[in-house]
Coordinates of N, CA, C and O in Angstrom, one line a residue:
M15 N -148.1 264.8 152.9 CA -147.9 264.7 151.6 C -146.5 265.5 151.4 O -145.9 264.7 150.2
S16 N -146.2 266.2 151.6 CA -145.2 267.1 151.6 C -144.2 266.7 152.4 O -144.2 265.8 153.2
R17 N -143.1 266.5 151.4 CA -141.5 265.5 151.7 C -140.4 266.5 152.0 O -140.5 267.1 150.4
L18 N -139.5 266.6 152.3 CA -138.0 267.1 152.0 C -137.2 265.8 151.9 O -137.3 265.2 152.6
D19 N -136.1 266.1 151.0 CA -135.0 265.5 150.5 C -134.1 266.3 151.2 O -133.4 266.8 150.8
M20 N -133.3 265.5 152.5 CA -132.3 266.1 153.7 C -131.3 266.1 152.8 O -129.8 266.7 153.1
K21 N -131.3 265.3 151.4 CA -129.6 265.1 151.2 C -129.6 266.1 150.0 O -128.2 266.7 149.6
R22 N -130.8 267.0 149.9 CA -130.3 268.1 148.9 C -130.2 269.2 149.5 O -130.4 269.5 150.8
P23 N -129.4 270.3 148.8 CA -129.2 271.5 149.9 C -130.2 272.4 149.8 O -131.4 272.5 148.8
F24 N -130.6 273.5 150.8 CA -131.7 274.5 150.8 C -131.0 275.5 150.2 O -130.2 276.0 150.7
L25 N -131.6 276.2 149.4 CA -131.3 277.4 148.7 C -132.2 278.9 148.9 O -133.3 278.8 148.7
P26 N -131.7 279.3 150.1 CA -132.8 280.3 150.5 C -133.4 281.4 149.3 O -132.2 281.7 148.4
V27 N -134.6 281.7 149.4 CA -135.0 282.6 147.8 C -135.2 284.3 148.6 O -135.7 284.4 149.8
R28 N -135.2 284.7 147.5 CA -135.5 286.3 148.2 C -137.0 287.0 147.8 O -137.0 286.9 146.8
I29 N -137.6 287.2 148.8 CA -139.0 287.2 148.8 C -139.2 288.6 149.5 O -139.3 289.4 150.2
A30 N -140.1 289.3 148.4 CA -140.9 291.0 149.0 C -142.0 290.4 149.8 O -142.6 289.7 149.1
V31 N -142.5 291.1 150.2 CA -143.7 291.2 150.6 C -144.7 292.5 150.6 O -144.3 293.4 150.9
L32 N -145.9 292.2 150.1 CA -146.7 293.6 150.0 C -147.6 293.2 150.3 O -148.7 292.1 150.3
T33 N -148.2 294.6 151.2 CA -149.6 294.3 152.0 C -150.7 295.5 150.8 O -150.2 296.5 150.9
V34 N -151.5 295.0 150.7 CA -152.4 295.9 150.0 C -153.5 296.1 150.8 O -154.3 295.0 151.5
S35 N -153.5 297.2 151.2 CA -154.6 297.9 152.5 C -154.6 299.4 152.1 O -153.5 300.2 152.4
D36 N -155.7 299.9 152.1 CA -155.6 301.6 152.8 C -155.9 301.4 154.3 O -155.8 302.9 154.3
T37 N -155.6 301.0 155.0 CA -155.9 301.0 156.5 C -154.8 301.0 157.2 O -154.1 301.4 158.4
R38 N -154.0 299.9 156.7 CA -153.1 299.3 157.4 C -151.8 300.1 157.3 O -151.4 300.4 156.3
T39 N -151.2 300.0 158.4 CA -149.5 300.6 158.5 C -148.4 300.0 159.3 O -148.5 298.3 159.3
P40 N -147.4 300.5 159.1 CA -146.4 298.9 159.4 C -146.5 299.0 160.8 O -146.4 297.5 161.2
E41 N -147.2 299.7 161.7 CA -147.7 299.3 163.0 C -148.7 298.2 163.5 O -149.0 297.3 164.2
T42 N -149.6 298.5 162.6 CA -150.7 297.3 162.4 C -150.6 296.4 161.4 O -151.9 295.7 161.2
D43 N -150.0 295.8 160.6 CA -149.7 295.2 159.3 C -149.3 293.8 159.6 O -148.7 293.1 159.5
R44 N -150.3 293.0 160.8 CA -150.5 291.9 161.3 C -149.9 291.0 160.4 O -149.1 290.0 160.6
S45 N -150.5 290.5 159.1 CA -150.3 289.6 158.3 C -149.0 289.6 157.5 O -148.5 289.1 157.5
G46 N -148.8 290.5 157.2 CA -147.4 291.4 156.8 C -146.4 290.7 157.9 O -145.3 290.1 157.2
D47 N -146.5 290.9 159.1 CA -145.6 290.6 160.0 C -145.7 289.4 159.9 O -144.0 288.9 160.2
I48 N -146.7 288.5 159.9 CA -146.5 287.4 160.4 C -145.6 286.3 158.9 O -145.2 285.8 159.0
L49 N -146.2 287.1 157.8 CA -145.6 286.2 156.4 C -144.3 286.4 156.6 O -143.8 285.9 156.5
A50 N -143.7 288.2 157.1 CA -142.2 288.2 157.1 C -141.8 287.2 158.0 O -140.3 286.8 157.6
S51 N -142.2 286.9 159.3 CA -141.5 286.1 160.3 C -141.6 284.7 159.4 O -140.6 283.6 160.1
R52 N -142.2 283.9 159.2 CA -142.4 282.9 158.6 C -141.3 282.8 157.8 O -140.8 281.7 157.3
I53 N -141.1 283.9 156.8 CA -140.4 283.9 155.7 C -138.8 283.4 156.1 O -138.3 282.6 155.7
A54 N -138.3 284.3 157.1 CA -137.5 284.6 157.7 C -137.1 283.4 158.5 O -135.7 282.7 159.1
G55 N -138.1 282.8 159.3 CA -138.0 281.5 159.9 C -138.1 280.4 159.0 O -137.2 279.2 160.0
A56 N -138.2 280.1 158.0 CA -137.7 279.3 157.2 C -136.3 279.1 156.6 O -136.0 278.4 155.8
G57 N -135.9 280.7 156.7 CA -134.1 280.5 156.2 C -134.2 281.4 155.0 O -133.1 280.9 154.4
H58 N -135.5 281.9 154.5 CA -135.2 282.9 153.2 C -135.0 284.3 153.6 O -134.8 285.0 154.7
I59 N -135.4 284.8 152.6 CA -134.4 286.7 152.9 C -135.7 287.4 152.4 O -136.2 286.9 151.2
V60 N -136.4 288.5 153.5 CA -136.9 289.2 153.4 C -136.1 290.4 152.3 O -136.0 291.1 152.8
A61 N -136.7 290.3 150.9 CA -135.9 291.1 150.3 C -136.0 292.6 150.2 O -135.8 293.7 150.0
A62 N -137.9 292.8 150.8 CA -138.0 294.2 150.1 C -139.6 293.9 151.2 O -140.4 293.1 150.9
R63 N -140.3 295.1 151.4 CA -141.4 294.9 151.9 C -142.0 296.4 151.8 O -141.6 297.3 151.9
A64 N -143.4 296.1 151.5 CA -144.5 297.3 151.3 C -145.6 297.3 151.2 O -146.2 296.3 151.5
I65 N -146.6 298.6 151.7 CA -148.0 298.4 151.9 C -148.2 299.5 150.9 O -147.8 300.8 150.9
V66 N -149.2 299.3 150.0 CA -150.0 300.4 149.2 C -151.5 299.8 149.5 O -151.8 299.4 149.8
P67 N -152.1 300.9 148.5 CA -153.5 301.0 149.1 C -154.4 300.3 148.2 O -153.2 299.7 147.2
D68 N -155.6 300.2 148.2 CA -156.2 299.4 147.2 C -156.1 300.1 145.8 O -157.3 300.4 145.7
D69 N -155.4 300.1 144.9 CA -155.3 300.7 143.6 C -154.6 300.1 142.7 O -153.4 300.0 143.0
A70 N -155.2 299.3 141.9 CA -154.8 298.8 140.6 C -153.4 299.0 140.1 O -152.3 298.4 139.8
R71 N -153.1 300.4 140.1 CA -152.3 300.8 139.2 C -150.9 301.0 140.3 O -150.1 300.8 139.8
Q72 N -151.2 301.3 141.5 CA -150.0 301.3 142.6 C -149.8 299.9 142.9 O -148.5 299.7 142.9
I73 N -150.6 299.0 142.8 CA -150.3 297.5 143.1 C -149.2 297.2 141.9 O -148.2 296.6 142.2
A74 N -149.5 297.3 140.8 CA -149.0 297.0 139.5 C -148.2 297.6 139.0 O -146.7 296.9 138.9
A75 N -147.2 298.8 139.7 CA -146.2 299.5 139.4 C -145.6 298.8 140.6 O -144.3 298.5 140.1
T76 N -145.6 299.0 141.9 CA -144.8 297.9 142.6 C -144.3 296.5 142.3 O -143.1 296.2 142.1
L77 N -145.2 296.0 141.7 CA -144.7 294.3 141.5 C -144.3 294.8 140.2 O -142.9 293.8 140.2
S78 N -144.4 295.4 139.5 CA -143.5 296.0 138.0 C -142.0 295.8 138.6 O -141.3 295.7 138.3
G79 N -142.2 297.2 139.9 CA -140.4 297.6 140.2 C -139.7 295.9 141.2 O -138.6 295.9 140.5
W80 N -140.4 295.2 141.3 CA -140.0 294.2 142.0 C -139.7 292.9 141.0 O -138.8 292.0 140.9
I81 N -140.7 292.7 139.8 CA -140.4 291.9 138.9 C -139.0 292.3 138.5 O -138.1 291.2 137.9
A82 N -139.0 293.5 138.2 CA -137.4 294.2 137.6 C -135.9 293.9 138.1 O -134.6 294.3 137.9
D83 N -136.3 294.3 139.4 CA -135.0 294.0 140.7 C -134.3 292.7 140.6 O -135.4 291.7 141.0
E84 N -133.2 292.0 140.4 CA -132.7 291.2 140.7 C -132.5 290.2 141.7 O -132.3 289.4 141.9
H85 N -133.0 291.6 142.7 CA -132.8 290.8 144.3 C -133.8 290.6 144.9 O -134.0 290.4 146.0
V86 N -135.0 290.4 143.9 CA -136.4 289.5 144.2 C -136.5 288.6 143.2 O -136.3 288.6 142.1
D87 N -136.5 287.1 143.9 CA -137.1 286.1 142.9 C -138.6 285.7 143.5 O -139.4 285.3 142.3
V88 N -139.1 286.2 144.5 CA -140.6 285.9 144.5 C -141.7 287.1 145.5 O -140.4 287.9 146.1
V89 N -142.5 287.1 144.5 CA -143.2 288.5 145.7 C -144.7 287.7 146.3 O -145.4 286.6 145.3
I90 N -144.7 288.1 147.4 CA -146.3 287.5 148.0 C -147.3 288.9 148.5 O -146.6 289.2 149.4
S91 N -148.2 288.9 148.1 CA -148.9 289.6 148.7 C -150.2 289.4 149.6 O -150.5 288.3 149.3
T92 N -150.6 290.1 150.4 CA -151.5 290.1 151.3 C -152.5 291.1 151.0 O -152.3 292.0 151.5
G93 N -154.0 290.8 151.1 CA -154.8 291.8 150.9 C -155.4 292.2 149.5 O -154.7 292.3 148.4
G94 N -156.6 292.2 149.6 CA -157.3 292.8 148.3 C -157.8 292.0 147.1 O -157.9 291.8 146.1
T95 N -158.1 290.6 147.5 CA -158.6 289.2 147.0 C -159.8 289.0 146.9 O -160.2 288.1 146.4
G96 N -160.5 289.5 147.7 CA -162.3 289.3 147.7 C -163.0 290.2 146.5 O -162.1 290.1 145.8
V97 N -163.9 290.2 147.0 CA -164.9 290.7 145.8 C -165.7 291.8 145.9 O -166.4 292.5 144.9
T98 N -165.1 293.0 146.8 CA -165.5 294.3 147.4 C -164.9 295.3 146.0 O -164.1 295.2 145.3
G99 N -165.9 295.8 145.8 CA -165.1 297.2 144.6 C -164.1 297.3 145.1 O -163.0 297.9 144.3
R100 N -163.2 297.5 145.9 CA -162.2 297.9 146.4 C -160.9 296.9 146.1 O -159.8 296.9 146.3
D101 N -161.0 295.7 146.0 CA -160.5 294.6 146.2 C -159.9 294.4 144.8 O -160.6 294.2 143.8
V102 N -158.7 294.9 144.4 CA -158.4 294.7 142.8 C -157.2 294.0 142.7 O -156.4 294.2 141.8
T103 N -156.8 293.8 143.6 CA -155.3 292.7 143.8 C -155.1 291.8 142.5 O -154.1 292.0 141.8
P104 N -156.1 290.9 142.7 CA -156.1 290.0 141.1 C -155.9 290.9 139.7 O -155.5 290.8 138.7
E105 N -156.8 291.8 139.7 CA -156.7 292.8 138.5 C -155.4 293.3 138.5 O -155.2 293.4 137.3
A106 N -154.8 293.7 139.5 CA -153.4 294.5 139.1 C -152.5 293.2 138.8 O -151.4 293.6 137.7
F107 N -152.2 291.9 139.5 CA -151.6 290.8 139.4 C -151.8 290.4 137.8 O -150.8 290.1 137.2
G108 N -153.0 290.4 137.3 CA -153.4 290.5 135.6 C -152.7 291.4 134.5 O -152.3 290.9 133.8
Q109 N -152.4 292.7 135.0 CA -151.6 293.4 134.3 C -150.2 292.9 134.3 O -149.5 293.3 133.1
V110 N -149.5 292.2 135.0 CA -148.0 292.2 134.9 C -148.0 290.6 134.7 O -146.8 290.2 134.3
I111 N -148.8 289.6 135.1 CA -148.3 288.2 134.8 C -148.7 287.8 133.3 O -149.5 288.7 132.8
E112 N -147.3 287.0 133.3 CA -147.0 286.3 132.0 C -147.6 285.1 131.7 O -148.4 284.7 131.0
K113 N -147.4 284.2 133.0 CA -148.0 282.7 132.8 C -148.9 282.5 134.8 O -148.5 283.0 135.4
R114 N -150.4 282.1 134.2 CA -150.7 282.2 135.7 C -150.5 280.3 136.6 O -150.3 279.3 135.4
I115 N -149.9 280.3 137.4 CA -150.4 278.7 138.2 C -151.5 278.8 138.7 O -152.0 279.2 139.9
E116 N -152.6 278.5 138.1 CA -154.0 278.0 138.3 C -153.4 276.9 139.6 O -155.2 277.5 140.7
G117 N -153.2 276.0 139.9 CA -153.3 274.9 140.8 C -152.8 276.2 141.9 O -153.6 275.7 143.3
F118 N -152.5 277.1 142.1 CA -152.0 278.0 143.5 C -153.2 278.1 144.3 O -153.9 277.9 145.4
G119 N -154.2 278.8 143.7 CA -155.5 279.2 143.7 C -156.7 278.2 144.2 O -157.2 277.9 145.3
E120 N -156.6 277.5 143.3 CA -157.6 276.0 143.1 C -157.0 275.4 145.2 O -157.7 274.8 145.5
L121 N -155.5 275.5 145.1 CA -155.4 274.4 146.3 C -155.3 275.1 147.7 O -156.0 274.6 148.6
F122 N -155.1 276.7 147.6 CA -155.6 277.6 148.3 C -157.2 277.5 148.9 O -157.4 277.1 150.1
R123 N -157.8 277.2 148.0 CA -159.3 277.1 148.5 C -159.7 275.8 148.8 O -160.7 276.0 149.5
M124 N -159.3 275.1 148.0 CA -159.4 273.4 148.8 C -158.8 273.9 150.0 O -159.6 272.6 151.4
L125 N -157.8 274.2 150.5 CA -157.3 274.0 152.0 C -158.5 274.7 153.0 O -158.3 274.3 153.8
S126 N -158.4 275.8 152.2 CA -159.5 277.1 153.4 C -160.4 276.4 153.5 O -161.2 276.6 154.6
Y127 N -160.9 275.5 152.3 CA -162.4 275.1 152.6 C -162.6 274.3 153.9 O -163.5 273.9 154.9
Q128 N -161.5 273.5 154.2 CA -161.4 272.6 155.1 C -161.5 273.6 156.6 O -161.4 273.1 157.8
K129 N -161.4 274.6 156.3 CA -161.0 275.3 157.8 C -162.3 276.3 158.1 O -162.8 276.5 159.1
I130 N -162.6 276.9 157.1 CA -163.8 277.9 156.8 C -164.9 277.8 156.1 O -165.8 278.4 155.4
G131 N -165.3 276.6 155.1 CA -166.2 276.1 154.6 C -166.2 276.8 153.5 O -165.4 277.5 153.1
T132 N -167.2 276.5 153.3 CA -167.9 277.7 151.9 C -167.3 279.3 152.0 O -167.6 279.5 150.7
S133 N -167.2 279.7 153.0 CA -166.6 281.1 153.3 C -165.3 281.3 152.3 O -165.0 282.2 151.6
T134 N -164.6 279.8 151.9 CA -163.5 280.2 150.9 C -164.1 280.6 149.4 O -163.0 281.1 148.7
I135 N -165.1 280.3 149.1 CA -165.3 281.0 148.0 C -164.8 282.6 147.2 O -165.0 282.7 146.2
Q136 N -164.8 283.5 148.4 CA -165.1 284.5 148.5 C -163.4 285.1 148.4 O -163.2 286.4 147.7
S137 N -162.9 284.3 148.3 CA -161.2 284.4 148.1 C -160.6 284.6 146.5 O -161.1 283.4 145.6
R138 N -160.0 285.5 145.8 CA -159.3 285.3 144.4 C -158.1 285.0 144.8 O -157.5 285.8 143.7
A139 N -157.5 284.5 145.6 CA -155.9 283.8 146.0 C -155.5 283.5 144.6 O -156.0 282.9 143.6
L140 N -154.3 283.7 143.9 CA -154.0 283.6 142.5 C -152.6 283.3 142.5 O -151.7 284.0 143.4
A141 N -151.8 282.8 141.7 CA -150.5 282.9 141.6 C -149.8 283.2 140.2 O -151.0 282.7 139.1
G142 N -148.9 283.1 139.8 CA -148.6 283.6 138.4 C -146.9 283.7 138.3 O -146.3 283.8 139.0
V143 N -146.5 284.4 137.2 CA -144.9 284.2 136.9 C -144.7 285.6 135.9 O -145.7 285.5 134.6
A144 N -143.6 286.1 136.1 CA -143.8 287.6 135.5 C -142.1 288.2 135.4 O -142.0 288.1 136.6
G145 N -141.6 288.1 134.4 CA -140.1 288.5 134.6 C -139.2 287.2 134.7 O -138.0 287.7 135.5
G146 N -139.4 286.4 135.1 CA -138.8 285.4 136.0 C -139.0 285.3 137.4 O -138.2 284.9 138.6
T147 N -140.0 285.9 137.6 CA -140.5 286.0 139.5 C -141.7 285.5 139.2 O -142.6 285.5 139.1
Y148 N -141.5 284.8 140.6 CA -143.0 284.0 141.1 C -144.4 285.4 141.9 O -143.0 286.0 142.8
L149 N -145.1 285.3 141.6 CA -145.9 286.6 142.1 C -147.3 285.3 142.6 O -147.6 284.7 142.2
F150 N -147.2 285.5 144.1 CA -148.5 284.8 144.9 C -149.5 286.0 145.6 O -149.0 287.0 146.2
A151 N -150.3 285.7 145.7 CA -151.4 286.9 146.1 C -152.3 286.2 147.3 O -153.1 285.5 146.6
L152 N -151.9 286.5 148.3 CA -153.3 285.6 149.2 C -154.0 286.7 150.0 O -153.7 288.1 150.1
P153 N -155.2 286.4 150.4 CA -156.1 287.0 151.3 C -155.2 287.8 152.1 O -154.5 287.7 153.1
G154 N -156.0 289.1 152.9 CA -155.8 289.6 153.8 C -155.8 289.6 155.3 O -154.9 289.9 156.2
S155 N -156.3 288.2 155.5 CA -156.2 287.7 157.1 C -155.5 287.2 157.3 O -154.8 286.7 156.6
S156 N -155.2 287.0 158.7 CA -154.1 286.6 159.4 C -153.8 284.9 158.9 O -152.8 284.4 158.8
G157 N -155.3 284.4 159.4 CA -155.7 283.2 159.1 C -155.0 282.4 157.5 O -154.7 281.6 157.2
A158 N -155.1 283.2 156.7 CA -155.1 283.2 155.0 C -154.0 282.9 154.9 O -153.7 282.2 154.4
V159 N -152.8 284.2 155.4 CA -151.3 284.0 155.3 C -150.8 283.3 155.7 O -149.9 282.2 155.4
K160 N -151.2 282.3 157.2 CA -150.5 281.3 157.4 C -151.1 279.8 156.7 O -150.1 279.5 156.7
D161 N -152.5 280.1 156.6 CA -152.5 278.8 155.6 C -152.0 278.6 154.3 O -151.2 277.4 154.0
G162 N -151.8 280.1 153.9 CA -151.1 279.8 152.3 C -149.4 279.2 152.5 O -148.9 278.6 151.5
W163 N -148.9 280.1 153.5 CA -147.3 279.9 153.8 C -147.4 278.8 154.6 O -146.2 277.5 153.5
D164 N -148.0 278.0 155.7 CA -147.7 276.8 155.9 C -148.1 276.0 155.0 O -147.4 274.7 155.5
D165 N -149.1 276.0 154.5 CA -149.7 274.7 153.8 C -149.1 274.7 152.7 O -149.7 273.4 151.6
I166 N -148.7 275.6 151.6 CA -148.2 275.9 150.3 C -146.9 276.3 149.9 O -146.0 275.4 149.7
L167 N -146.6 277.3 150.2 CA -145.5 277.9 149.8 C -144.2 277.5 150.8 O -143.3 277.6 150.4
V168 N -144.3 277.0 151.9 CA -143.2 277.0 152.9 C -142.7 275.6 152.0 O -141.5 275.7 151.9
W169 N -143.5 274.7 151.4 CA -142.9 273.5 150.6 C -142.5 273.8 149.1 O -141.6 273.4 149.1
Q170 N -143.4 274.8 148.5 CA -142.8 275.0 147.2 C -141.7 275.8 147.1 O -140.8 275.4 146.0
L171 N -141.6 276.6 147.9 CA -140.4 277.4 147.8 C -139.2 276.5 148.7 O -138.3 277.5 148.7
D172 N -139.5 275.3 149.0 CA -137.9 274.9 149.7 C -137.0 273.8 148.3 O -138.4 272.7 148.1
S173 N -136.5 274.0 148.2 CA -135.2 273.5 147.3 C -135.0 271.8 147.6 O -134.5 271.5 146.4
R174 N -135.3 271.5 148.4 CA -135.3 269.9 149.1 C -137.0 269.6 148.9 O -136.8 268.3 149.4
H175 N -137.7 270.2 148.4 CA -139.5 269.4 148.8 C -139.1 268.5 147.2 O -138.7 268.7 146.7
V176 N -139.7 267.1 147.7 CA -139.5 266.4 146.2 C -141.2 265.8 146.1 O -142.1 266.1 147.3
P177 N -141.8 265.8 144.9 CA -140.6 264.9 143.8 C -140.4 266.6 143.4 O -139.8 266.4 142.4
C178 N -140.8 267.5 143.4 CA -140.6 268.9 142.8 C -141.0 270.4 143.9 O -141.9 270.0 144.8
N179 N -140.5 271.4 143.3 CA -140.6 272.6 143.5 C -140.4 273.7 143.0 O -140.2 273.4 141.6
F180 N -140.8 275.0 143.1 CA -140.4 276.1 142.4 C -139.2 276.2 142.3 O -139.2 277.1 141.1
V181 N -138.6 276.2 143.1 CA -137.0 276.8 143.4 C -136.0 276.1 142.2 O -135.5 276.7 141.8
E182 N -136.6 275.0 141.9 CA -135.6 274.2 140.9 C -135.8 274.5 139.6 O -135.2 274.6 138.8
L183 N -137.1 275.3 139.5 CA -137.9 275.8 138.1 C -137.2 277.0 137.8 O -137.0 277.8 136.7
M184 N -136.5 277.8 139.0 CA -136.2 279.4 138.6 C -134.9 279.7 137.8 O -135.3 280.5 137.1
P185 N -134.3 278.9 137.6 CA -133.5 278.9 136.7 C -133.9 279.0 135.5 O -133.2 279.4 134.5
R186 N -134.7 278.3 135.1 CA -135.4 278.1 133.9 C -136.9 278.9 133.3 O -137.4 279.1 132.5
L187 N -137.2 279.8 134.4 CA -138.2 280.7 134.1 C -138.3 282.0 133.4 O -139.1 282.3 132.6
R188 N -137.2 282.4 133.1 CA -136.6 283.3 132.0 C -136.2 282.5 130.4 O -135.8 283.5 129.9
E189 N -136.3 281.5 130.2 CA -135.7 280.9 128.9 C -136.6 281.5 127.9 O -136.0 281.5 126.9
H190 N -138.0 281.9 127.8 CA -138.4 282.8 126.8 C -137.9 284.2 126.4 O -138.3 284.6 125.3
L191 N -137.2 284.7 127.6 CA -136.7 286.0 127.2 C -135.3 286.1 126.7 O -134.9 287.0 126.2
A192 N -134.7 285.1 126.8 CA -133.2 284.5 125.6 C -133.1 284.4 124.6 O -134.5 284.1 124.2
P193 N -132.6 285.5 123.7 CA -132.8 284.7 122.2 C -132.3 283.5 122.5 O -131.6 282.9 122.6
G194 N -133.0 282.9 121.4 CA -132.7 281.7 121.0 C -131.8 281.1 120.1 O -131.1 281.8 119.5
P195 N -131.2 279.8 119.8 CA -129.9 279.4 118.6 C -130.2 280.2 117.8 O -129.2 280.7 116.7
D196 N -131.3 280.6 117.0 CA -131.4 280.7 116.0 C -131.7 282.3 115.3 O -132.1 283.0 114.5
A197 N -132.0 283.0 116.8 CA -132.1 284.6 116.5 C -130.8 285.0 115.8 O -129.8 285.1 115.8
G198 N -131.8 286.0 114.9 CA -130.9 286.9 114.0 C -130.2 286.3 113.1 O -129.8 286.3 111.9
H199 N -130.8 285.0 112.7 CA -130.5 284.2 111.9 C -131.6 284.4 110.4 O -131.5 283.0 109.2
G200 N -132.5 284.8 110.8 CA -133.6 284.7 109.5 C -134.6 283.8 109.3 O -135.1 283.4 108.2
H201 N -134.8 283.3 110.5 CA -135.3 281.6 110.2 C -136.8 282.1 110.9 O -137.1 283.2 112.0

């Protein structure tokens, strides 16, 4: 179903990769490595990378820093989307998201169901927009990262994808932050 219009220009996107884990290190962050490799392989820029523990405050602070960074267009996290007590990535994302992209989690679970069956119900993958930055939360398994990137994000973050894609909307994501034509005129 995904189709590229090769007459359109490819526009590289600056993507930050956030690994949420109490145990992973730069040497053992297989899911983060897979994601970063796929981002670069698709022609995008890995703008930043971090590993933070399963702590909602620290996750939200990292997200907020990247949302405020003009050199980051997209944040993709891996980890912390399950249902255990330490899985707090969705709650942290909820602290910063201005608009949810409901279809991302729905589509992720639909595609995941084809591979792992009903076990996909344990994933709370989600997406949204904040401050003009796209935010995507994927589960921490390498399979989930591959599925989220290969089946959804590689297409939606490609400016050539038709009939529509997230990249073409990027210039308009901050419309609500700009003063309108009647600003300061008492209307």
